[in-house]
Amino acid sequence: QVQFVESGGGLVQPGGSLRLSCQTSRSKTMLSINTMAWYRQAPGKQRELVASITNGGRTNYSDAVKGRFTISRDNAKNMVYLQLDSLKPEDTAVYYCNADYQGRRLIATMKGYDYWGQGTQVTVSS
């Protein structure tokens, strides 16, 4: 079974920091997935890719968060993290962890639908 449980969101002032965590399930499907990612969806907007990380630790970031967010993973603990620094009001969104596009297609093959966890709300406001 594949499952993602996100946590760590909250209300923070502009310039503040948060650390998001994602507990992933231990399964054969997850062992087949190389790249994990964090996405976000702001009200009235499409979900967007924020950052990704391969099993080997190679990272990529969207231009909107580059230099402010840091993605990491602990494969032994089945955890993926997103450190959010220098937060801005436009970072307000529900944040989700999931596999990259290829991984999500594999999960969808197993589950029969495009699976997403419940996400964690990040609100940046003074």
Short mmCIF file of N, CA, C and O in Angstrom, two decimals:
data_model
loop_
_atom_site.label_atom_id
_atom_site.label_comp_id
_atom_site.label_asym_id
_atom_site.label_seq_id
_atom_site.Cartn_x
_atom_site.Cartn_y
_atom_site.Cartn_z
N GLN A 1 0.84 -1.19 0.00
CA GLN A 1 0.00 0.00 0.00
C GLN A 1 0.87 1.24 0.00
O GLN A 1 1.90 1.29 0.66
N VAL A 2 0.46 2.23 -0.76
CA VAL A 2 1.16 3.51 -0.80
C VAL A 2 0.36 4.54 -0.01
O VAL A 2 -0.84 4.68 -0.20
N GLN A 3 1.06 5.23 0.88
CA GLN A 3 0.40 6.25 1.67
C GLN A 3 1.39 7.36 1.98
O GLN A 3 2.56 7.09 2.25
N PHE A 4 0.93 8.60 1.92
CA PHE A 4 1.74 9.76 2.28
C PHE A 4 0.99 10.53 3.37
O PHE A 4 -0.18 10.85 3.20
N VAL A 5 1.69 10.84 4.46
CA VAL A 5 1.09 11.60 5.55
C VAL A 5 1.95 12.83 5.80
O VAL A 5 3.08 12.72 6.29
N GLU A 6 1.40 14.00 5.45
CA GLU A 6 2.13 15.26 5.59
C GLU A 6 1.81 15.90 6.93
O GLU A 6 0.68 15.79 7.43
N SER A 7 2.78 16.61 7.49
CA SER A 7 2.58 17.34 8.74
C SER A 7 3.56 18.50 8.82
O SER A 7 4.48 18.60 8.02
N GLY A 8 3.33 19.37 9.81
CA GLY A 8 4.27 20.45 10.06
C GLY A 8 3.83 21.83 9.61
O GLY A 8 4.51 22.82 9.85
N GLY A 9 2.68 21.91 8.94
CA GLY A 9 2.21 23.20 8.49
C GLY A 9 1.72 24.06 9.65
O GLY A 9 1.65 23.61 10.79
N GLY A 10 1.37 25.31 9.34
CA GLY A 10 0.87 26.20 10.37
C GLY A 10 0.82 27.63 9.88
O GLY A 10 1.01 27.91 8.69
N LEU A 11 0.58 28.51 10.83
CA LEU A 11 0.52 29.95 10.56
C LEU A 11 1.86 30.56 10.96
O LEU A 11 2.34 30.34 12.09
N VAL A 12 2.47 31.30 10.06
CA VAL A 12 3.77 31.89 10.33
C VAL A 12 3.80 33.29 9.73
O VAL A 12 3.13 33.57 8.73
N GLN A 13 4.57 34.17 10.33
CA GLN A 13 4.70 35.54 9.82
C GLN A 13 5.66 35.57 8.63
O GLN A 13 6.54 34.70 8.51
N PRO A 14 5.51 36.56 7.78
CA PRO A 14 6.47 36.71 6.67
C PRO A 14 7.90 36.76 7.19
O PRO A 14 8.18 37.39 8.21
N GLY A 15 8.77 36.06 6.49
CA GLY A 15 10.16 35.95 6.92
C GLY A 15 10.43 34.78 7.84
O GLY A 15 11.59 34.47 8.13
N GLY A 16 9.38 34.13 8.30
CA GLY A 16 9.52 33.00 9.21
C GLY A 16 9.86 31.70 8.51
O GLY A 16 10.06 31.66 7.28
N SER A 17 9.92 30.64 9.31
CA SER A 17 10.32 29.32 8.81
C SER A 17 9.36 28.24 9.30
O SER A 17 8.74 28.38 10.36
N LEU A 18 9.29 27.17 8.53
CA LEU A 18 8.57 25.97 8.92
C LEU A 18 9.32 24.78 8.37
O LEU A 18 10.05 24.90 7.37
N ARG A 19 9.12 23.63 8.98
CA ARG A 19 9.67 22.39 8.44
C ARG A 19 8.52 21.40 8.26
O ARG A 19 7.87 21.01 9.24
N LEU A 20 8.29 21.03 7.03
CA LEU A 20 7.25 20.06 6.71
C LEU A 20 7.85 18.67 6.68
O LEU A 20 8.99 18.48 6.24
N SER A 21 7.06 17.69 7.12
CA SER A 21 7.49 16.30 7.10
C SER A 21 6.48 15.46 6.35
O SER A 21 5.28 15.76 6.36
N CYS A 22 6.96 14.42 5.72
CA CYS A 22 6.09 13.49 5.01
C CYS A 22 6.52 12.07 5.34
O CYS A 22 7.67 11.68 5.04
N GLN A 23 5.63 11.33 5.97
CA GLN A 23 5.88 9.92 6.24
C GLN A 23 5.33 9.12 5.06
O GLN A 23 4.14 9.21 4.73
N THR A 24 6.21 8.37 4.41
CA THR A 24 5.75 7.54 3.30
C THR A 24 5.65 6.09 3.77
O THR A 24 6.29 5.70 4.75
N SER A 25 4.84 5.34 3.08
CA SER A 25 4.67 3.94 3.45
C SER A 25 5.86 3.13 2.94
O SER A 25 6.55 3.52 2.01
N ARG A 26 6.07 1.99 3.60
CA ARG A 26 7.12 1.06 3.17
C ARG A 26 6.45 -0.01 2.32
O ARG A 26 5.66 -0.79 2.83
N SER A 27 6.72 -0.01 1.04
CA SER A 27 6.06 -0.98 0.16
C SER A 27 6.93 -1.23 -1.06
O SER A 27 7.86 -0.47 -1.34
N LYS A 28 6.60 -2.30 -1.78
CA LYS A 28 7.33 -2.62 -3.01
C LYS A 28 7.20 -1.48 -4.02
O LYS A 28 8.15 -1.16 -4.74
N THR A 29 6.02 -0.90 -4.09
CA THR A 29 5.80 0.20 -5.03
C THR A 29 6.71 1.37 -4.70
O THR A 29 7.34 1.95 -5.58
N MET A 30 6.80 1.71 -3.42
CA MET A 30 7.65 2.84 -3.02
C MET A 30 9.12 2.55 -3.31
O MET A 30 9.87 3.45 -3.67
N LEU A 31 9.53 1.30 -3.20
CA LEU A 31 10.92 0.94 -3.50
C LEU A 31 11.23 1.15 -4.98
O LEU A 31 12.38 1.31 -5.36
N SER A 32 10.20 1.14 -5.82
CA SER A 32 10.38 1.34 -7.26
C SER A 32 10.42 2.80 -7.65
O SER A 32 10.69 3.12 -8.81
N ILE A 33 10.12 3.68 -6.72
CA ILE A 33 10.04 5.11 -7.02
C ILE A 33 11.35 5.79 -6.64
O ILE A 33 11.78 5.71 -5.50
N ASN A 34 11.96 6.47 -7.63
CA ASN A 34 13.26 7.10 -7.41
C ASN A 34 13.15 8.51 -6.86
O ASN A 34 13.91 8.92 -6.00
N THR A 35 12.17 9.25 -7.37
CA THR A 35 12.10 10.68 -7.06
C THR A 35 10.84 11.02 -6.28
O THR A 35 9.74 10.68 -6.70
N MET A 36 11.03 11.70 -5.15
CA MET A 36 9.93 12.22 -4.37
C MET A 36 9.91 13.73 -4.50
O MET A 36 10.92 14.36 -4.83
N ALA A 37 8.75 14.30 -4.23
CA ALA A 37 8.61 15.74 -4.45
C ALA A 37 7.61 16.35 -3.48
O ALA A 37 6.81 15.64 -2.86
N TRP A 38 7.71 17.65 -3.38
CA TRP A 38 6.70 18.44 -2.68
C TRP A 38 5.98 19.31 -3.71
O TRP A 38 6.62 19.88 -4.61
N TYR A 39 4.67 19.38 -3.56
CA TYR A 39 3.83 20.21 -4.41
C TYR A 39 3.05 21.15 -3.49
O TYR A 39 2.96 20.93 -2.30
N ARG A 40 2.45 22.17 -4.10
CA ARG A 40 1.56 23.03 -3.33
C ARG A 40 0.42 23.51 -4.19
O ARG A 40 0.55 23.59 -5.42
N GLN A 41 -0.68 23.82 -3.53
CA GLN A 41 -1.85 24.34 -4.23
C GLN A 41 -2.43 25.48 -3.42
O GLN A 41 -2.89 25.29 -2.29
N ALA A 42 -2.37 26.66 -4.02
CA ALA A 42 -2.95 27.84 -3.40
C ALA A 42 -4.42 27.95 -3.80
O ALA A 42 -4.82 27.41 -4.84
N PRO A 43 -5.23 28.65 -3.02
CA PRO A 43 -6.65 28.79 -3.35
C PRO A 43 -6.85 29.34 -4.76
O PRO A 43 -6.25 30.35 -5.13
N GLY A 44 -7.67 28.66 -5.53
CA GLY A 44 -7.99 29.12 -6.88
C GLY A 44 -6.90 28.91 -7.90
O GLY A 44 -7.01 29.37 -9.04
N LYS A 45 -5.85 28.18 -7.52
CA LYS A 45 -4.74 27.96 -8.45
C LYS A 45 -4.50 26.47 -8.67
O LYS A 45 -4.93 25.63 -7.88
N GLN A 46 -3.79 26.17 -9.73
CA GLN A 46 -3.42 24.79 -10.02
C GLN A 46 -2.34 24.33 -9.05
O GLN A 46 -1.55 25.12 -8.55
N ARG A 47 -2.31 23.03 -8.79
CA ARG A 47 -1.23 22.47 -7.98
C ARG A 47 0.08 22.59 -8.76
O ARG A 47 0.10 22.36 -9.97
N GLU A 48 1.14 22.96 -8.07
CA GLU A 48 2.42 23.15 -8.74
C GLU A 48 3.52 22.39 -8.01
O GLU A 48 3.48 22.20 -6.79
N LEU A 49 4.53 21.99 -8.78
CA LEU A 49 5.69 21.31 -8.24
C LEU A 49 6.60 22.35 -7.59
O LEU A 49 6.93 23.36 -8.21
N VAL A 50 7.01 22.07 -6.35
CA VAL A 50 7.85 23.01 -5.61
C VAL A 50 9.30 22.53 -5.60
O VAL A 50 10.22 23.31 -5.86
N ALA A 51 9.50 21.25 -5.28
CA ALA A 51 10.86 20.72 -5.16
C ALA A 51 10.83 19.22 -5.32
O ALA A 51 9.82 18.58 -5.02
N SER A 52 11.93 18.65 -5.78
CA SER A 52 12.02 17.21 -5.92
C SER A 52 13.41 16.74 -5.49
O SER A 52 14.37 17.52 -5.49
N ILE A 53 13.47 15.44 -5.14
CA ILE A 53 14.75 14.87 -4.71
C ILE A 53 14.80 13.41 -5.12
O ILE A 53 13.83 12.67 -4.94
N THR A 54 15.92 13.00 -5.69
CA THR A 54 16.07 11.61 -6.10
C THR A 54 16.57 10.77 -4.92
O THR A 54 16.97 11.30 -3.89
N ASN A 55 16.58 9.48 -5.12
CA ASN A 55 17.13 8.58 -4.08
C ASN A 55 18.59 8.91 -3.79
O ASN A 55 19.06 8.76 -2.66
N GLY A 56 19.28 9.39 -4.81
CA GLY A 56 20.68 9.74 -4.65
C GLY A 56 20.92 11.12 -4.06
O GLY A 56 22.06 11.51 -3.84
N GLY A 57 19.82 11.86 -3.83
CA GLY A 57 19.95 13.17 -3.20
C GLY A 57 20.03 14.35 -4.14
O GLY A 57 20.24 15.49 -3.71
N ARG A 58 19.84 14.12 -5.45
CA ARG A 58 19.86 15.24 -6.38
C ARG A 58 18.55 16.01 -6.26
O ARG A 58 17.47 15.42 -6.29
N THR A 59 18.65 17.32 -6.15
CA THR A 59 17.47 18.14 -5.90
C THR A 59 17.20 19.11 -7.04
O THR A 59 18.11 19.50 -7.78
N ASN A 60 15.93 19.49 -7.14
CA ASN A 60 15.51 20.53 -8.07
C ASN A 60 14.44 21.37 -7.40
O ASN A 60 13.65 20.85 -6.59
N TYR A 61 14.41 22.65 -7.75
CA TYR A 61 13.46 23.58 -7.13
C TYR A 61 12.81 24.44 -8.19
O TYR A 61 13.42 24.76 -9.22
N SER A 62 11.58 24.85 -7.92
CA SER A 62 10.95 25.82 -8.79
C SER A 62 11.64 27.18 -8.58
O SER A 62 12.21 27.44 -7.51
N ASP A 63 11.54 28.03 -9.57
CA ASP A 63 12.17 29.34 -9.45
C ASP A 63 11.58 30.13 -8.29
O ASP A 63 12.26 30.94 -7.66
N ALA A 64 10.32 29.88 -7.98
CA ALA A 64 9.63 30.65 -6.93
C ALA A 64 10.20 30.39 -5.54
O ALA A 64 10.08 31.24 -4.65
N VAL A 65 10.82 29.22 -5.35
CA VAL A 65 11.28 28.85 -4.00
C VAL A 65 12.78 28.63 -3.92
O VAL A 65 13.32 28.43 -2.83
N LYS A 66 13.46 28.68 -5.06
CA LYS A 66 14.88 28.41 -5.08
C LYS A 66 15.62 29.37 -4.16
O LYS A 66 15.38 30.58 -4.18
N GLY A 67 16.49 28.81 -3.31
CA GLY A 67 17.23 29.63 -2.37
C GLY A 67 16.54 29.83 -1.04
O GLY A 67 17.15 30.33 -0.09
N ARG A 68 15.27 29.47 -0.97
CA ARG A 68 14.52 29.65 0.29
C ARG A 68 14.04 28.33 0.87
O ARG A 68 13.92 28.20 2.09
N PHE A 69 13.75 27.36 0.04
CA PHE A 69 13.26 26.06 0.49
C PHE A 69 14.35 25.00 0.27
O PHE A 69 15.14 25.09 -0.68
N THR A 70 14.35 24.00 1.16
CA THR A 70 15.32 22.90 1.03
C THR A 70 14.60 21.57 1.22
O THR A 70 13.97 21.35 2.26
N ILE A 71 14.69 20.71 0.22
CA ILE A 71 14.10 19.39 0.31
C ILE A 71 15.17 18.38 0.73
O ILE A 71 16.34 18.51 0.35
N SER A 72 14.77 17.42 1.55
CA SER A 72 15.69 16.36 1.97
C SER A 72 14.88 15.09 2.22
O SER A 72 13.66 15.12 2.24
N ARG A 73 15.59 13.99 2.37
CA ARG A 73 14.90 12.73 2.63
C ARG A 73 15.76 11.84 3.51
O ARG A 73 16.99 11.95 3.50
N ASP A 74 15.10 10.97 4.25
CA ASP A 74 15.76 9.96 5.06
C ASP A 74 15.15 8.64 4.64
O ASP A 74 14.06 8.27 5.11
N ASN A 75 15.82 7.93 3.75
CA ASN A 75 15.25 6.70 3.20
C ASN A 75 15.09 5.62 4.27
O ASN A 75 14.17 4.80 4.21
N ALA A 76 15.96 5.61 5.25
CA ALA A 76 15.87 4.60 6.31
C ALA A 76 14.60 4.76 7.14
O ALA A 76 14.06 3.79 7.67
N LYS A 77 14.14 6.01 7.23
CA LYS A 77 12.93 6.29 8.02
C LYS A 77 11.70 6.50 7.14
O LYS A 77 10.62 6.78 7.65
N ASN A 78 11.89 6.39 5.82
CA ASN A 78 10.78 6.62 4.88
C ASN A 78 10.18 8.01 5.07
O ASN A 78 8.96 8.18 5.09
N MET A 79 11.05 9.00 5.19
CA MET A 79 10.62 10.37 5.42
C MET A 79 11.15 11.29 4.33
O MET A 79 12.26 11.11 3.82
N VAL A 80 10.33 12.28 3.99
CA VAL A 80 10.73 13.36 3.09
C VAL A 80 10.42 14.67 3.81
O VAL A 80 9.36 14.80 4.43
N TYR A 81 11.34 15.62 3.73
CA TYR A 81 11.18 16.88 4.45
C TYR A 81 11.24 18.06 3.49
O TYR A 81 11.83 17.98 2.42
N LEU A 82 10.64 19.16 3.91
CA LEU A 82 10.77 20.42 3.19
C LEU A 82 10.96 21.53 4.21
O LEU A 82 10.06 21.79 5.01
N GLN A 83 12.15 22.12 4.22
CA GLN A 83 12.44 23.26 5.07
C GLN A 83 12.06 24.52 4.33
O GLN A 83 12.55 24.77 3.22
N LEU A 84 11.18 25.31 4.92
CA LEU A 84 10.71 26.53 4.31
C LEU A 84 11.28 27.72 5.09
O LEU A 84 10.95 27.90 6.26
N ASP A 85 12.11 28.51 4.48
CA ASP A 85 12.69 29.69 5.10
C ASP A 85 12.31 30.94 4.32
O ASP A 85 11.90 30.86 3.16
N SER A 86 12.46 32.08 4.97
CA SER A 86 12.15 33.37 4.33
C SER A 86 10.78 33.34 3.67
O SER A 86 10.61 33.73 2.52
N LEU A 87 9.80 32.87 4.42
CA LEU A 87 8.47 32.67 3.85
C LEU A 87 7.82 33.99 3.46
O LEU A 87 8.01 35.03 4.12
N LYS A 88 7.04 33.93 2.39
CA LYS A 88 6.33 35.08 1.86
C LYS A 88 4.84 34.77 1.85
O LYS A 88 4.44 33.60 1.80
N PRO A 89 3.99 35.79 1.87
CA PRO A 89 2.54 35.54 1.82
C PRO A 89 2.14 34.69 0.60
O PRO A 89 1.21 33.88 0.71
N GLU A 90 2.84 34.83 -0.50
CA GLU A 90 2.49 34.05 -1.69
C GLU A 90 2.87 32.58 -1.57
O GLU A 90 2.55 31.77 -2.45
N ASP A 91 3.54 32.19 -0.48
CA ASP A 91 3.80 30.78 -0.23
C ASP A 91 2.62 30.09 0.44
O ASP A 91 2.64 28.87 0.64
N THR A 92 1.61 30.86 0.80
CA THR A 92 0.42 30.29 1.42
C THR A 92 -0.24 29.29 0.49
O THR A 92 -0.57 29.63 -0.66
N ALA A 93 -0.42 28.07 0.98
CA ALA A 93 -0.98 27.00 0.15
C ALA A 93 -1.09 25.73 1.00
O ALA A 93 -0.58 25.67 2.11
N VAL A 94 -1.76 24.75 0.44
CA VAL A 94 -1.71 23.39 1.00
C VAL A 94 -0.53 22.69 0.33
O VAL A 94 -0.43 22.69 -0.90
N TYR A 95 0.33 22.12 1.13
CA TYR A 95 1.53 21.45 0.64
C TYR A 95 1.34 19.94 0.71
O TYR A 95 0.89 19.40 1.73
N TYR A 96 1.71 19.28 -0.39
CA TYR A 96 1.58 17.84 -0.51
C TYR A 96 2.91 17.22 -0.87
O TYR A 96 3.68 17.79 -1.65
N CYS A 97 3.19 16.04 -0.32
CA CYS A 97 4.32 15.29 -0.85
C CYS A 97 3.77 14.16 -1.71
O CYS A 97 2.65 13.66 -1.50
N ASN A 98 4.53 13.78 -2.69
CA ASN A 98 4.12 12.72 -3.60
C ASN A 98 5.35 12.34 -4.42
O ASN A 98 6.41 12.97 -4.33
N ALA A 99 5.19 11.33 -5.23
CA ALA A 99 6.25 10.95 -6.16
C ALA A 99 6.28 11.96 -7.31
O ALA A 99 5.38 12.78 -7.47
N ASP A 100 7.33 11.90 -8.13
CA ASP A 100 7.34 12.70 -9.35
C ASP A 100 6.33 12.12 -10.32
O ASP A 100 5.62 11.15 -10.01
N TYR A 101 6.24 12.72 -11.50
CA TYR A 101 5.19 12.33 -12.46
C TYR A 101 5.25 10.83 -12.77
O TYR A 101 4.23 10.14 -12.75
N GLN A 102 6.45 10.32 -13.03
CA GLN A 102 6.56 8.89 -13.35
C GLN A 102 6.14 8.03 -12.17
O GLN A 102 5.45 7.02 -12.33
N GLY A 103 6.55 8.43 -10.98
CA GLY A 103 6.17 7.68 -9.79
C GLY A 103 4.67 7.71 -9.55
O GLY A 103 4.07 6.70 -9.15
N ARG A 104 4.08 8.87 -9.80
CA ARG A 104 2.63 8.99 -9.60
C ARG A 104 1.88 8.11 -10.59
O ARG A 104 0.83 7.55 -10.27
N ARG A 105 2.40 7.98 -11.81
CA ARG A 105 1.76 7.08 -12.78
C ARG A 105 1.82 5.64 -12.29
O ARG A 105 0.87 4.88 -12.44
N LEU A 106 2.94 5.26 -11.69
CA LEU A 106 3.07 3.90 -11.16
C LEU A 106 2.08 3.68 -10.03
O LEU A 106 1.40 2.65 -9.98
N ILE A 107 1.98 4.67 -9.14
CA ILE A 107 1.03 4.55 -8.03
C ILE A 107 -0.39 4.47 -8.56
O ILE A 107 -1.22 3.69 -8.06
N ALA A 108 -0.70 5.28 -9.56
CA ALA A 108 -2.05 5.27 -10.14
C ALA A 108 -2.37 3.91 -10.75
O ALA A 108 -3.52 3.47 -10.72
N THR A 109 -1.36 3.27 -11.32
CA THR A 109 -1.58 1.93 -11.87
C THR A 109 -1.97 0.95 -10.77
O THR A 109 -2.85 0.10 -10.97
N MET A 110 -1.35 1.12 -9.60
CA MET A 110 -1.65 0.22 -8.49
C MET A 110 -2.99 0.55 -7.84
O MET A 110 -3.74 -0.35 -7.45
N LYS A 111 -3.26 1.84 -7.69
CA LYS A 111 -4.47 2.26 -6.94
C LYS A 111 -5.67 2.47 -7.86
O LYS A 111 -6.81 2.44 -7.37
N GLY A 112 -5.45 2.74 -9.11
CA GLY A 112 -6.57 3.01 -10.01
C GLY A 112 -6.95 4.47 -10.07
O GLY A 112 -7.91 4.83 -10.75
N TYR A 113 -6.21 5.35 -9.40
CA TYR A 113 -6.49 6.77 -9.45
C TYR A 113 -5.23 7.53 -9.04
O TYR A 113 -4.29 6.95 -8.52
N ASP A 114 -5.24 8.84 -9.30
CA ASP A 114 -4.10 9.70 -8.97
C ASP A 114 -4.16 10.04 -7.48
O ASP A 114 -4.88 10.93 -7.07
N TYR A 115 -3.38 9.31 -6.69
CA TYR A 115 -3.46 9.40 -5.24
C TYR A 115 -2.71 10.61 -4.70
O TYR A 115 -1.59 10.91 -5.13
N TRP A 116 -3.35 11.30 -3.75
CA TRP A 116 -2.71 12.39 -3.00
C TRP A 116 -3.06 12.22 -1.53
O TRP A 116 -4.16 11.80 -1.19
N GLY A 117 -2.13 12.59 -0.65
CA GLY A 117 -2.41 12.60 0.77
C GLY A 117 -3.29 13.78 1.13
O GLY A 117 -3.78 14.50 0.25
N GLN A 118 -3.47 14.02 2.43
CA GLN A 118 -4.37 15.09 2.86
C GLN A 118 -3.71 16.46 2.80
O GLN A 118 -4.39 17.48 2.82
N GLY A 119 -2.39 16.49 2.70
CA GLY A 119 -1.68 17.76 2.64
C GLY A 119 -1.58 18.43 4.00
O GLY A 119 -2.18 17.99 4.99
N THR A 120 -0.80 19.49 4.05
CA THR A 120 -0.66 20.28 5.27
C THR A 120 -0.71 21.76 4.90
O THR A 120 -0.05 22.19 3.95
N GLN A 121 -1.51 22.52 5.63
CA GLN A 121 -1.75 23.93 5.30
C GLN A 121 -0.62 24.80 5.82
O GLN A 121 -0.26 24.73 7.01
N VAL A 122 -0.09 25.63 4.94
CA VAL A 122 0.89 26.66 5.32
C VAL A 122 0.26 28.01 5.04
O VAL A 122 -0.17 28.29 3.91
N THR A 123 0.20 28.84 6.07
CA THR A 123 -0.36 30.18 5.93
C THR A 123 0.68 31.19 6.39
O THR A 123 1.16 31.12 7.52
N VAL A 124 1.03 32.10 5.49
CA VAL A 124 2.02 33.12 5.79
C VAL A 124 1.30 34.46 5.84
O VAL A 124 0.83 34.98 4.83
N SER A 125 1.21 35.01 7.04
CA SER A 125 0.45 36.24 7.22
C SER A 125 0.91 36.96 8.47
O SER A 125 1.29 36.32 9.46
N SER A 126 0.86 38.28 8.42
CA SER A 126 1.19 39.06 9.60
C SER A 126 -0.08 39.39 10.38
O SER A 126 -0.03 40.03 11.42
#
